[in-house]
One Martini backbone bead per residue (centre of mass of N, CA, C, O) as a GRO file, in nm:
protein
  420
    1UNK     BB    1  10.213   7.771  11.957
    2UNK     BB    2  10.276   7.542  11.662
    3UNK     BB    3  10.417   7.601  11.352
    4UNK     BB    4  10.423   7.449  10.978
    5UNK     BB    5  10.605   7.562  10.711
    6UNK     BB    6  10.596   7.501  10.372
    7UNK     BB    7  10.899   7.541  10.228
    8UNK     BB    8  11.197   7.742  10.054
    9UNK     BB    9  11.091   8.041   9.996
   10UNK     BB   10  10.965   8.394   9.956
   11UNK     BB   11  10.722   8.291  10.104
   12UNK     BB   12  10.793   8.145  10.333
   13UNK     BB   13  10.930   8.366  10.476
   14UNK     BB   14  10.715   8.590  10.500
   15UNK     BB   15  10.535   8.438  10.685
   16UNK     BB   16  10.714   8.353  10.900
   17UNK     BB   17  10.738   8.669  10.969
   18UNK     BB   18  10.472   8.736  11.050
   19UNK     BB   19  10.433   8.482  11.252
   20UNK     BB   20  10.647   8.628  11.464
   21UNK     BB   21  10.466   8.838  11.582
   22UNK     BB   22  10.326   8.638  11.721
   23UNK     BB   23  10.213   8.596  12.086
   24UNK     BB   24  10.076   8.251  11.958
   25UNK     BB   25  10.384   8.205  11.894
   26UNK     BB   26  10.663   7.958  12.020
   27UNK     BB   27  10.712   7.762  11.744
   28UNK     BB   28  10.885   7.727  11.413
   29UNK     BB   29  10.855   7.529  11.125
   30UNK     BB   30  11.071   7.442  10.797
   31UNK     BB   31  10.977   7.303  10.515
   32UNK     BB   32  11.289   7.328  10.471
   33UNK     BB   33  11.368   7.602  10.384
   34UNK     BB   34  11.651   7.881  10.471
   35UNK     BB   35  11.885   8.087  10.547
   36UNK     BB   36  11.602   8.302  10.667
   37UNK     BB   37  11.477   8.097  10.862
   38UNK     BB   38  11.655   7.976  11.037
   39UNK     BB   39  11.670   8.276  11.217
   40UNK     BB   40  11.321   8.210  11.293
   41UNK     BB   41  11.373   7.861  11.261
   42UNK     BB   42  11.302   7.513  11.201
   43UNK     BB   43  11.481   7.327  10.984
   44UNK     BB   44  11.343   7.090  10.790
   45UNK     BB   45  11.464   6.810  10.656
   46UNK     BB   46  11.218   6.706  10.395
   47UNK     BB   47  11.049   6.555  10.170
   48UNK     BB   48  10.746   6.657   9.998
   49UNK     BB   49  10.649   6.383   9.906
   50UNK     BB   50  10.693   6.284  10.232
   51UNK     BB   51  10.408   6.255  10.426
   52UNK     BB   52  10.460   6.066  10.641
   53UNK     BB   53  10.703   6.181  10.754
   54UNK     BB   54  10.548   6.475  10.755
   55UNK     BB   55  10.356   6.396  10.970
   56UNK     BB   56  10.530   6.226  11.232
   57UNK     BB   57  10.631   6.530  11.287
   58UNK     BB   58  10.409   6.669  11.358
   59UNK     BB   59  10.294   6.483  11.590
   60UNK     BB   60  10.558   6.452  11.774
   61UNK     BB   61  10.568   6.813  11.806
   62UNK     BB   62  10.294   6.923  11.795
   63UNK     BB   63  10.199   7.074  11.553
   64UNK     BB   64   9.925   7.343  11.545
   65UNK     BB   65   9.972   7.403  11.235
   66UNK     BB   66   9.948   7.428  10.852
   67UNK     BB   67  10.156   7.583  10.611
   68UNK     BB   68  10.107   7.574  10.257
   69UNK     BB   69  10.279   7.733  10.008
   70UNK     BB   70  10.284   7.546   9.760
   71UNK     BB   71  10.173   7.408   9.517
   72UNK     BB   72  10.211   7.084   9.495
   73UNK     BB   73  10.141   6.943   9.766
   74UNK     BB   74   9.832   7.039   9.710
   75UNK     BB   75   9.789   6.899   9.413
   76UNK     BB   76   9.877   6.590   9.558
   77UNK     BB   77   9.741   6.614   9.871
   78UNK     BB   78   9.842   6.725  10.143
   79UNK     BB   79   9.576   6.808  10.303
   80UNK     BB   80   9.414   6.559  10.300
   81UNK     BB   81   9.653   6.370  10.447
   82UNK     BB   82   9.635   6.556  10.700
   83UNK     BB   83   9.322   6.527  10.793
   84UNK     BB   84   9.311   6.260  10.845
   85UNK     BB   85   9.467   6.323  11.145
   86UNK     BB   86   9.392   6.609  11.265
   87UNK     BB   87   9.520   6.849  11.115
   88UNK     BB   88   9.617   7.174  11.066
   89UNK     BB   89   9.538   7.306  10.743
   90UNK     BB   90   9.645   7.551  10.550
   91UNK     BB   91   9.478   7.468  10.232
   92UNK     BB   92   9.378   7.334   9.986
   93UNK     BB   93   9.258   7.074   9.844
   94UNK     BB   94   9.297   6.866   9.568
   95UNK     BB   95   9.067   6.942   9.399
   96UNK     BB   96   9.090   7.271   9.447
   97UNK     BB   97   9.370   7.246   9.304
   98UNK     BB   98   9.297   7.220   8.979
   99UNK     BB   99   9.309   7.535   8.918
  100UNK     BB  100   9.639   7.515   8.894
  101UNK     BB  101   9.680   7.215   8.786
  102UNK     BB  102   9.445   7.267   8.562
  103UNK     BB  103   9.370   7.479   8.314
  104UNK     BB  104   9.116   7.308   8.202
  105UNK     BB  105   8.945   7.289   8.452
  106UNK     BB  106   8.899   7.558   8.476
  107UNK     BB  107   8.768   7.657   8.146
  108UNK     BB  108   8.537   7.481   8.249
  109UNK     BB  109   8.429   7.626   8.459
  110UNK     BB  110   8.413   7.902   8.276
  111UNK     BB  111   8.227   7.824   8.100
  112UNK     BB  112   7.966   7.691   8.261
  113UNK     BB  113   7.993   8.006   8.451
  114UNK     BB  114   8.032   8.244   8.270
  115UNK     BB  115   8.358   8.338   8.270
  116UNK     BB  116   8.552   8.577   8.203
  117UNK     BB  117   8.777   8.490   7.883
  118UNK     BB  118   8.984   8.354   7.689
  119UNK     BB  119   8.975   8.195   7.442
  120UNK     BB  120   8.996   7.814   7.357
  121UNK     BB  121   9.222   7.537   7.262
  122UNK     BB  122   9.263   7.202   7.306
  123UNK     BB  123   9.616   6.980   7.273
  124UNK     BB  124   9.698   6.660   7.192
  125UNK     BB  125   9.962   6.755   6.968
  126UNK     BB  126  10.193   6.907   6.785
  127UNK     BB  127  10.028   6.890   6.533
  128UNK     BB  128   9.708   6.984   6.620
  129UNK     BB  129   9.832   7.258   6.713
  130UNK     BB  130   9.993   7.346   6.430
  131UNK     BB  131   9.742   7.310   6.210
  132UNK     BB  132   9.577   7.540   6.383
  133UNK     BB  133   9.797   7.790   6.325
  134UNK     BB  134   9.787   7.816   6.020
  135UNK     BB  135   9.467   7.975   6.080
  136UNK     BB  136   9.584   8.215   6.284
  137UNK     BB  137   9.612   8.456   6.449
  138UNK     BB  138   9.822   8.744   6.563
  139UNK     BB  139   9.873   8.672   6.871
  140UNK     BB  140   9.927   8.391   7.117
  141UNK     BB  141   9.849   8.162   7.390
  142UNK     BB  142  10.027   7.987   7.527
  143UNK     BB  143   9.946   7.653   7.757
  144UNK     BB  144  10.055   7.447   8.009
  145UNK     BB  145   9.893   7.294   8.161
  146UNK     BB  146  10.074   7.208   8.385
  147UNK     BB  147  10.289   7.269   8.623
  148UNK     BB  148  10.571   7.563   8.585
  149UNK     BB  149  10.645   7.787   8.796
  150UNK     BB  150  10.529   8.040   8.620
  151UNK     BB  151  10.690   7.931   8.297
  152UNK     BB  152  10.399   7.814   8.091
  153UNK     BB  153  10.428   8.085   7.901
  154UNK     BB  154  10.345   8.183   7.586
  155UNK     BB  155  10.399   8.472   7.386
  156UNK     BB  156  10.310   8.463   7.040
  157UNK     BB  157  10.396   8.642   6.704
  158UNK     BB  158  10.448   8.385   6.588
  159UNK     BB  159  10.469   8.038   6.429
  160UNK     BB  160  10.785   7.999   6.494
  161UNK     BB  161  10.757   8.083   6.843
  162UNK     BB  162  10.463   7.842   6.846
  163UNK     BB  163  10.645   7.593   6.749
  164UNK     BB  164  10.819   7.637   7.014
  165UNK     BB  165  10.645   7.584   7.249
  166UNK     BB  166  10.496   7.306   7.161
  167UNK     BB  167  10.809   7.155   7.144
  168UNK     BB  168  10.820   7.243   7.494
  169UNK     BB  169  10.610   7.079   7.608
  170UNK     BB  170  10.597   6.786   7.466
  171UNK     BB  171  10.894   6.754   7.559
  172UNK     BB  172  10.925   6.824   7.870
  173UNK     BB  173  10.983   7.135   8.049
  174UNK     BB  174  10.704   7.090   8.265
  175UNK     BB  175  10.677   6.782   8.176
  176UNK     BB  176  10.488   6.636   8.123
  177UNK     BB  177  10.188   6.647   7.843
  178UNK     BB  178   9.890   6.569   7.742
  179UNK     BB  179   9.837   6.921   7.717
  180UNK     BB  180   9.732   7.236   7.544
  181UNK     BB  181   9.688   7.572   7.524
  182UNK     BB  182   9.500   7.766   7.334
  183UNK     BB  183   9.480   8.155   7.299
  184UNK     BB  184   9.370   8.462   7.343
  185UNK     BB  185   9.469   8.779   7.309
  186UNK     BB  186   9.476   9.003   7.548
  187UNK     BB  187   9.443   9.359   7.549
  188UNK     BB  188   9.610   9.462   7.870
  189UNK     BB  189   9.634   9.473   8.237
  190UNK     BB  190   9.747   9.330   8.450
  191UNK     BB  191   9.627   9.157   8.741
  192UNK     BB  192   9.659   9.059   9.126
  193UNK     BB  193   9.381   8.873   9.298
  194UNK     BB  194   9.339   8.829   9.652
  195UNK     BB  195   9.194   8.583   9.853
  196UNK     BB  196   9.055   8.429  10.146
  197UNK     BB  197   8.976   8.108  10.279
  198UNK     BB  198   8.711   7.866  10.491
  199UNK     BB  199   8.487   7.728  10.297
  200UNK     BB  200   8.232   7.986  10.350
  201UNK     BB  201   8.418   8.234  10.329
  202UNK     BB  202   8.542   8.567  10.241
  203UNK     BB  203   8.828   8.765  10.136
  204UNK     BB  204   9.015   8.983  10.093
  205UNK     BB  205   9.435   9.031   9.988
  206UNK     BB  206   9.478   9.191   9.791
  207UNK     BB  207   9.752   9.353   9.537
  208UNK     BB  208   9.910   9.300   9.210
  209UNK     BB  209  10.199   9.346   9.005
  210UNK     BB  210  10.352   9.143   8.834
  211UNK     BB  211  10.731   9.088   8.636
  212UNK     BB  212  10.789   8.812   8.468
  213UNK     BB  213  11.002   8.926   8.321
  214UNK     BB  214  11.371   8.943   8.269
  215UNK     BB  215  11.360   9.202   8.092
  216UNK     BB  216  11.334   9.496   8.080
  217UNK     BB  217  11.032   9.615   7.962
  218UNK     BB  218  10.867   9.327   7.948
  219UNK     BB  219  11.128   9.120   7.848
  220UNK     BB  220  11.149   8.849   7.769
  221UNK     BB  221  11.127   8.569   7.952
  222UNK     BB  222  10.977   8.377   8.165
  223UNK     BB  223  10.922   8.390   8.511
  224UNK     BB  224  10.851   8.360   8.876
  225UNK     BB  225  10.946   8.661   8.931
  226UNK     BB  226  11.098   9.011   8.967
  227UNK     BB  227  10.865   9.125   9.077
  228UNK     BB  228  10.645   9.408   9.246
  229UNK     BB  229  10.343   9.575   9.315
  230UNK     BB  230  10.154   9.758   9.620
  231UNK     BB  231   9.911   9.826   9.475
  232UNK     BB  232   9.741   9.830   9.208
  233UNK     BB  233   9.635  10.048   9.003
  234UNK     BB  234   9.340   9.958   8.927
  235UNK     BB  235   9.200   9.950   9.111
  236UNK     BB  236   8.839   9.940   9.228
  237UNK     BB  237   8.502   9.922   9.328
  238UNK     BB  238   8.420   9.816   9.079
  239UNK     BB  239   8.620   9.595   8.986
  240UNK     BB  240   8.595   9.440   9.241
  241UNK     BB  241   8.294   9.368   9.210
  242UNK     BB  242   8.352   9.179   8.925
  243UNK     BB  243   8.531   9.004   9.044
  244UNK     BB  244   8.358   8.861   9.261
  245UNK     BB  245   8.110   8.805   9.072
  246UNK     BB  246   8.228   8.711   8.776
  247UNK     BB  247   8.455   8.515   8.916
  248UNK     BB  248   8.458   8.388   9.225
  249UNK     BB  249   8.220   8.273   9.294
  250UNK     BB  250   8.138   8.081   9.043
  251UNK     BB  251   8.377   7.923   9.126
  252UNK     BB  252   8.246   7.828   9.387
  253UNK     BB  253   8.019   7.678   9.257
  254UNK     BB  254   8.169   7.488   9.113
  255UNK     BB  255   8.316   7.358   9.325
  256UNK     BB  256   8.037   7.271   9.513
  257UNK     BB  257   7.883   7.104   9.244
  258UNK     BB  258   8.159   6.880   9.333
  259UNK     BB  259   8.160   6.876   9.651
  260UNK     BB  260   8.351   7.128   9.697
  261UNK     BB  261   8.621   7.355   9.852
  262UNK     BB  262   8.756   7.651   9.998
  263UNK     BB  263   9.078   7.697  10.126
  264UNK     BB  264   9.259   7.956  10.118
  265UNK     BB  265   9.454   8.070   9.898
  266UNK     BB  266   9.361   8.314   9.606
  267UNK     BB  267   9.491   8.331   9.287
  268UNK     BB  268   9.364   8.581   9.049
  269UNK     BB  269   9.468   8.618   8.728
  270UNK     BB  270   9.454   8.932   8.545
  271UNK     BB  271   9.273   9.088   8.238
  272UNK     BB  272   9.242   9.448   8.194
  273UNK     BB  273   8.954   9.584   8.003
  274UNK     BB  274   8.844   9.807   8.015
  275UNK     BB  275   8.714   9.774   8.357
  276UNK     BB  276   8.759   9.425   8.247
  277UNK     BB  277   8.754   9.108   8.381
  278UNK     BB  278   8.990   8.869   8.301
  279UNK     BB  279   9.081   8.526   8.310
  280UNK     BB  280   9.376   8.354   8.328
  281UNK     BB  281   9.452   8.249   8.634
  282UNK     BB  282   9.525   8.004   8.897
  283UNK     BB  283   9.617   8.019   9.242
  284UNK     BB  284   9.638   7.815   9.543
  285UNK     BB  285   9.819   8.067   9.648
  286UNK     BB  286  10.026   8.249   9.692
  287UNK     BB  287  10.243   8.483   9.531
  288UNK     BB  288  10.564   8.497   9.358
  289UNK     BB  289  10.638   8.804   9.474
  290UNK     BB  290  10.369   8.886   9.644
  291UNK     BB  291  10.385   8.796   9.916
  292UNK     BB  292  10.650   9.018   9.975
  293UNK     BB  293  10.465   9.268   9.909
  294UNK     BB  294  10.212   9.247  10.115
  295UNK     BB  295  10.239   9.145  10.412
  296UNK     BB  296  10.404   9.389  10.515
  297UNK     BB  297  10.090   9.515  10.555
  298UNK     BB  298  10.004   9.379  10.760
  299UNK     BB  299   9.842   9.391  11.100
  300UNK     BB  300   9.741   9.161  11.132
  301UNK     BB  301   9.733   8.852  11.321
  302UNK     BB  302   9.812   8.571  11.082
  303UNK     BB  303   9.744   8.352  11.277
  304UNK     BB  304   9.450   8.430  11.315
  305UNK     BB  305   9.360   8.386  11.017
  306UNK     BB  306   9.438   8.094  10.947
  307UNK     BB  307   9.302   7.981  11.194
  308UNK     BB  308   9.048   8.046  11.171
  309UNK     BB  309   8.996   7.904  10.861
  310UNK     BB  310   9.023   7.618  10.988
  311UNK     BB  311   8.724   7.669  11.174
  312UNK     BB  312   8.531   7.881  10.999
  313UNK     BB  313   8.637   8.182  11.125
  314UNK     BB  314   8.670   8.478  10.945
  315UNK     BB  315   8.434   8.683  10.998
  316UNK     BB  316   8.564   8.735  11.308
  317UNK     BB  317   8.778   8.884  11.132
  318UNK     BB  318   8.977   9.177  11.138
  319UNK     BB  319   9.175   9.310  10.815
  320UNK     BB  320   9.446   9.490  10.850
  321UNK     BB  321   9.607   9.788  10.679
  322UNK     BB  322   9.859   9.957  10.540
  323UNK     BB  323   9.890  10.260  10.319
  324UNK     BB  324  10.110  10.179  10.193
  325UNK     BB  325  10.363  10.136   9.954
  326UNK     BB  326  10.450   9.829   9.774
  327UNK     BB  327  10.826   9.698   9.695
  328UNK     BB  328  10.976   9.454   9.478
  329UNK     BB  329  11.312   9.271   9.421
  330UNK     BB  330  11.493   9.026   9.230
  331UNK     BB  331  11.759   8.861   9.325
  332UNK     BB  332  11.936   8.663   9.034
  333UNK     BB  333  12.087   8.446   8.867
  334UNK     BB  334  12.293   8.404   8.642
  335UNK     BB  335  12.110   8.284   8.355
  336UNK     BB  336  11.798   8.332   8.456
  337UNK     BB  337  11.592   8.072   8.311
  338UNK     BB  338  11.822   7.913   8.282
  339UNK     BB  339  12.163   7.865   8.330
  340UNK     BB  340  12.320   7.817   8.636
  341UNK     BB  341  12.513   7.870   8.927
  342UNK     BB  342  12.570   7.691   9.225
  343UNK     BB  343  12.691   7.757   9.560
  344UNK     BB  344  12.719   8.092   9.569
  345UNK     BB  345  12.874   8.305   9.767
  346UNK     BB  346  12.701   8.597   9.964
  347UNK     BB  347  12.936   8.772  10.125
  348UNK     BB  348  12.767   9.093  10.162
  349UNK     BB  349  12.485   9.031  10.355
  350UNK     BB  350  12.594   9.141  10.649
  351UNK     BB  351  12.560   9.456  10.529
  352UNK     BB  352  12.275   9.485  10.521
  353UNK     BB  353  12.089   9.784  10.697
  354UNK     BB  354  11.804   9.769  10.783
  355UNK     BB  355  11.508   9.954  10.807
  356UNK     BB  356  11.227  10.083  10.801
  357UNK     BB  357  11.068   9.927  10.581
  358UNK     BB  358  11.225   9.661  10.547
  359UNK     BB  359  11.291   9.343  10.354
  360UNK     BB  360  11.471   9.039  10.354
  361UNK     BB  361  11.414   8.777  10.143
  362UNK     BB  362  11.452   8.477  10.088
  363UNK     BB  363  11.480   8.177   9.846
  364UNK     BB  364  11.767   8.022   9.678
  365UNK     BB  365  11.910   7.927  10.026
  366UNK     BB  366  12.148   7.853  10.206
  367UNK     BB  367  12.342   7.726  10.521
  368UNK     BB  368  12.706   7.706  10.555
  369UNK     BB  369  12.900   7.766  10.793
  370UNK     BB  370  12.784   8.050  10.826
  371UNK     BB  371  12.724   8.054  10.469
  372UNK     BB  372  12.599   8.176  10.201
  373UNK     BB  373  12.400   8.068   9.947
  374UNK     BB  374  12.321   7.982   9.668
  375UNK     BB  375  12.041   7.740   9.471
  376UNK     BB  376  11.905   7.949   9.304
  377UNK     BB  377  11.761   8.162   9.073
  378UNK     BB  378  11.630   8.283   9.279
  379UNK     BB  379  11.726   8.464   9.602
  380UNK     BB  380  11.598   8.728   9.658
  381UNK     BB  381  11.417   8.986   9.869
  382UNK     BB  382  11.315   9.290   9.810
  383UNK     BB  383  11.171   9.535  10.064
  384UNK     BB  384  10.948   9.858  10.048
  385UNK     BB  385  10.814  10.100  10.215
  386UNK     BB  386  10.616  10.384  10.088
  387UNK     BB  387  10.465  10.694  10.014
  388UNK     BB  388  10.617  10.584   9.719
  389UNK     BB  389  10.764  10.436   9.491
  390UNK     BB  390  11.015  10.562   9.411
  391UNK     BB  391  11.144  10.529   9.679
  392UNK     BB  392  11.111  10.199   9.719
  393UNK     BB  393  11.334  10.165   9.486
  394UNK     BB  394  11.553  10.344   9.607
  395UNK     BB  395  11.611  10.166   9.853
  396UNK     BB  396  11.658   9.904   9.742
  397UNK     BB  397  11.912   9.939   9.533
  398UNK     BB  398  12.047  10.018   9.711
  399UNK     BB  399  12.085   9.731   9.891
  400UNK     BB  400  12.202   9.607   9.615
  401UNK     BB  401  12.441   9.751   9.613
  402UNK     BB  402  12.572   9.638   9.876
  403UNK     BB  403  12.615   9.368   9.819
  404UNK     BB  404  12.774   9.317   9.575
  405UNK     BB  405  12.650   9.063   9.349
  406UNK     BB  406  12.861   8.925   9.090
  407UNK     BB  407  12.589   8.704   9.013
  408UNK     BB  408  12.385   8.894   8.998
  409UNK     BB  409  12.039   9.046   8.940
  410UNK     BB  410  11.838   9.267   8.796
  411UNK     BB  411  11.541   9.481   8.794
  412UNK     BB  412  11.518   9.848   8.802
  413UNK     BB  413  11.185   9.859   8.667
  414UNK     BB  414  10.982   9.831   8.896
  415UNK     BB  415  10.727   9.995   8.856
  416UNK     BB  416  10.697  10.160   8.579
  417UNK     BB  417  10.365  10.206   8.538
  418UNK     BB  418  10.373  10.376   8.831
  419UNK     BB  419  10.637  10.576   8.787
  420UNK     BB  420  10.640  10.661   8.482
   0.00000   0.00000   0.00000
């Protein structure tokens, strides 16, 4: 079999590796990938608005199933457009993308099936947002409508704060923005709760608590994500249970009384309050670094879970996990999530001596002339299993340690309220 994973991110790198495990694929292509691809597939540079291009490469190569790693091109419709073609594609159709694409679409459809979130109020132009903020208590979650790469949220402390987020949506820093979401604030602790769907059936496909903010103690920037662990802390086969009948089911009949169906990876983002959880928003796709920090304790071989899914045959697949306990860091470019410099070459990187149980995914990363460079904020991400988070963390920032890359940072204290 040939695979082509769509994508050039820490989340395409950790899928990429995994599918090279299956003794039932003997060629990987990454659109367009990255430096850590290269070494185990080959990297195709097309442009991935540009669907007819990587269709004609997909016929051409016979590439027999296509997994579509980032939001964008799901939201955009590239699953509709290659499945016009006969070409088996895991991943969310253009309408189920939705969920992601437009959080308003999401809202109304908890509202309608009532499906327990935060109360919100839609607001098209940035009077209208501020002049009801003059009458609300603080704190409050802003939220751009539109894809924002994780970075479209902001908890706002008060009127001021409040009133930069309106004027950074409204003008354009996450793209157009034609609304955005005024929340209540939920006081609970996040988990990210994951499950895998084939059309007709679903299965659960682990947790994670990822870290957006970019400085220690969950301070400062909202980024595309610090760091991850799983499983996360709250899990516990009651919550699953609420999670599953409260939140994605209703969901799925959501989808279905608009004519449409869900298949691909669904990230569930859950606020945690009192063992009840309220849905903060949906991904139609792994989340990244929750993708590099799941993944790598999968034991079944991924080929076959993807493959299943595109047949509408999931049910006959059964999903094992290693019981290790996994941690994810990611190191990111100095200046990261605001301005930072690209093309800096990461000098001690072939000095990293990977262990049992560690691994080292690309994220925004090229190789040029034998030589890797950064190109993205997000850069590295380092990962660990081992029988307690603890260990996990002092594994990495070893690793992160030898790297001695003067120009990256990163967050010591990933998984700190399940270690501390």
């Amino acid at each position: 079999m040939k695979v082509g994973i769509i994508g050039s991110g820490g989340r395409e790198h950790a899928i990429c590796s995994q599918l090279k495990k299956s003794d039932k694929i003997h060629e990987i292509y990454c659109f367009p990938g990255n430096a850590g691809t290269s070494k185990i597939a080959k990297n195709v540079d097309i442009d991935l608005n540009k669907f007819e291009e990587i269709k004609k490469y997909i016929l051409n190569q016979n590439i027999n199933l296509i997994v579509v790693g980032p939001e964008k091109p799901l939201v955009d419709g590239l699953v509709d457009y290659l499945k016009k073609s006969k070409i088996d594609v895991f991943g969310p159709n253009k309408m189920a993308a939705q969920l992601e694409g437009s959080k308003i679409f999401t809202k109304k459809i908890c509202e309608k099936y009532k499906i327990p979130t935060a109360k919100f109020g839609i607001f098209k132009n940035i009077n209208e947002a501020t002049s009801f903020l003059k009458n609300t208590s603080f704190p409050v979650v802003i939220k751009a409508d539109n894809l924002a790469s994780g970075k479209g949220v902001y908890i706002c402390k008060d009127l001021n704060e409040a009133s930069t987020a309106i004027e950074e949506i409204f003008n354009g820093k996450f793209g157009k923005a034609e609304n955005l979401l005024i929340e209540e604030y939920l006081d609970g602790e996040e988990m990210s709760f994951f499950s895998i769907h084939d059309g007709k059936n679903f299965k659960c496909f682990g947790t994670a608590q990822d870290h957006k903010r970019v400085l220690e103690g969950d301070n400062g920037k909202n980024t595309g994500g610090m760091g991850a662990y799983s499983p996360s802390r709250l899990i516990n086969k009651e919550l699953e249970k609420k999670i599953i009948d409260k939140i994605i089911k209703p969901t799925l009949k959501g989808l279905s009384d608009l004519n449409t169906e869900y298949q691909g990876f669904l990230y569930t983002g859950l606020m945690i309050v009192k063992n009840e959880p309220y849905l903060i928003e949906y991904n139609v796709r792994m989340g990244d670094p929750e993708c590099q920090t799941i993944l790598p304790k999968l034991e079944t071989d991924l080929f076959d879970i993807l493959f299943s899914c595109c047949k509408r045959k999931l049910q006959e697949v059964d999903i094992k996990w290693s019981n290790k306990k996994s941690l994810c860091v990611v190191v990111c470019s100095k200046g990261y999530p605001d301005t930072f410099d690209k093309n800096i070459e990461i000098e001690n990187i072939n000095k990293i001596d990977l262990q049992e149980n560690e691994h080292l995914f690309h994220a925004g990363t090229k190789i040029q002339n034998g030589k890797i460079y950064a190109i993205g904020g997000r850069v590295l991400n380092f990962i660990s299993l081992s029988d307690d988070f603890l260990k996990a963390r002092e594994n990495i920032i070893k690793n992160i340690l030898k790297l001695d890359w003067s120009n990256g940072f990163f967050r010591k204290d990933i998984g700190y309220k399940v270690i501390d």
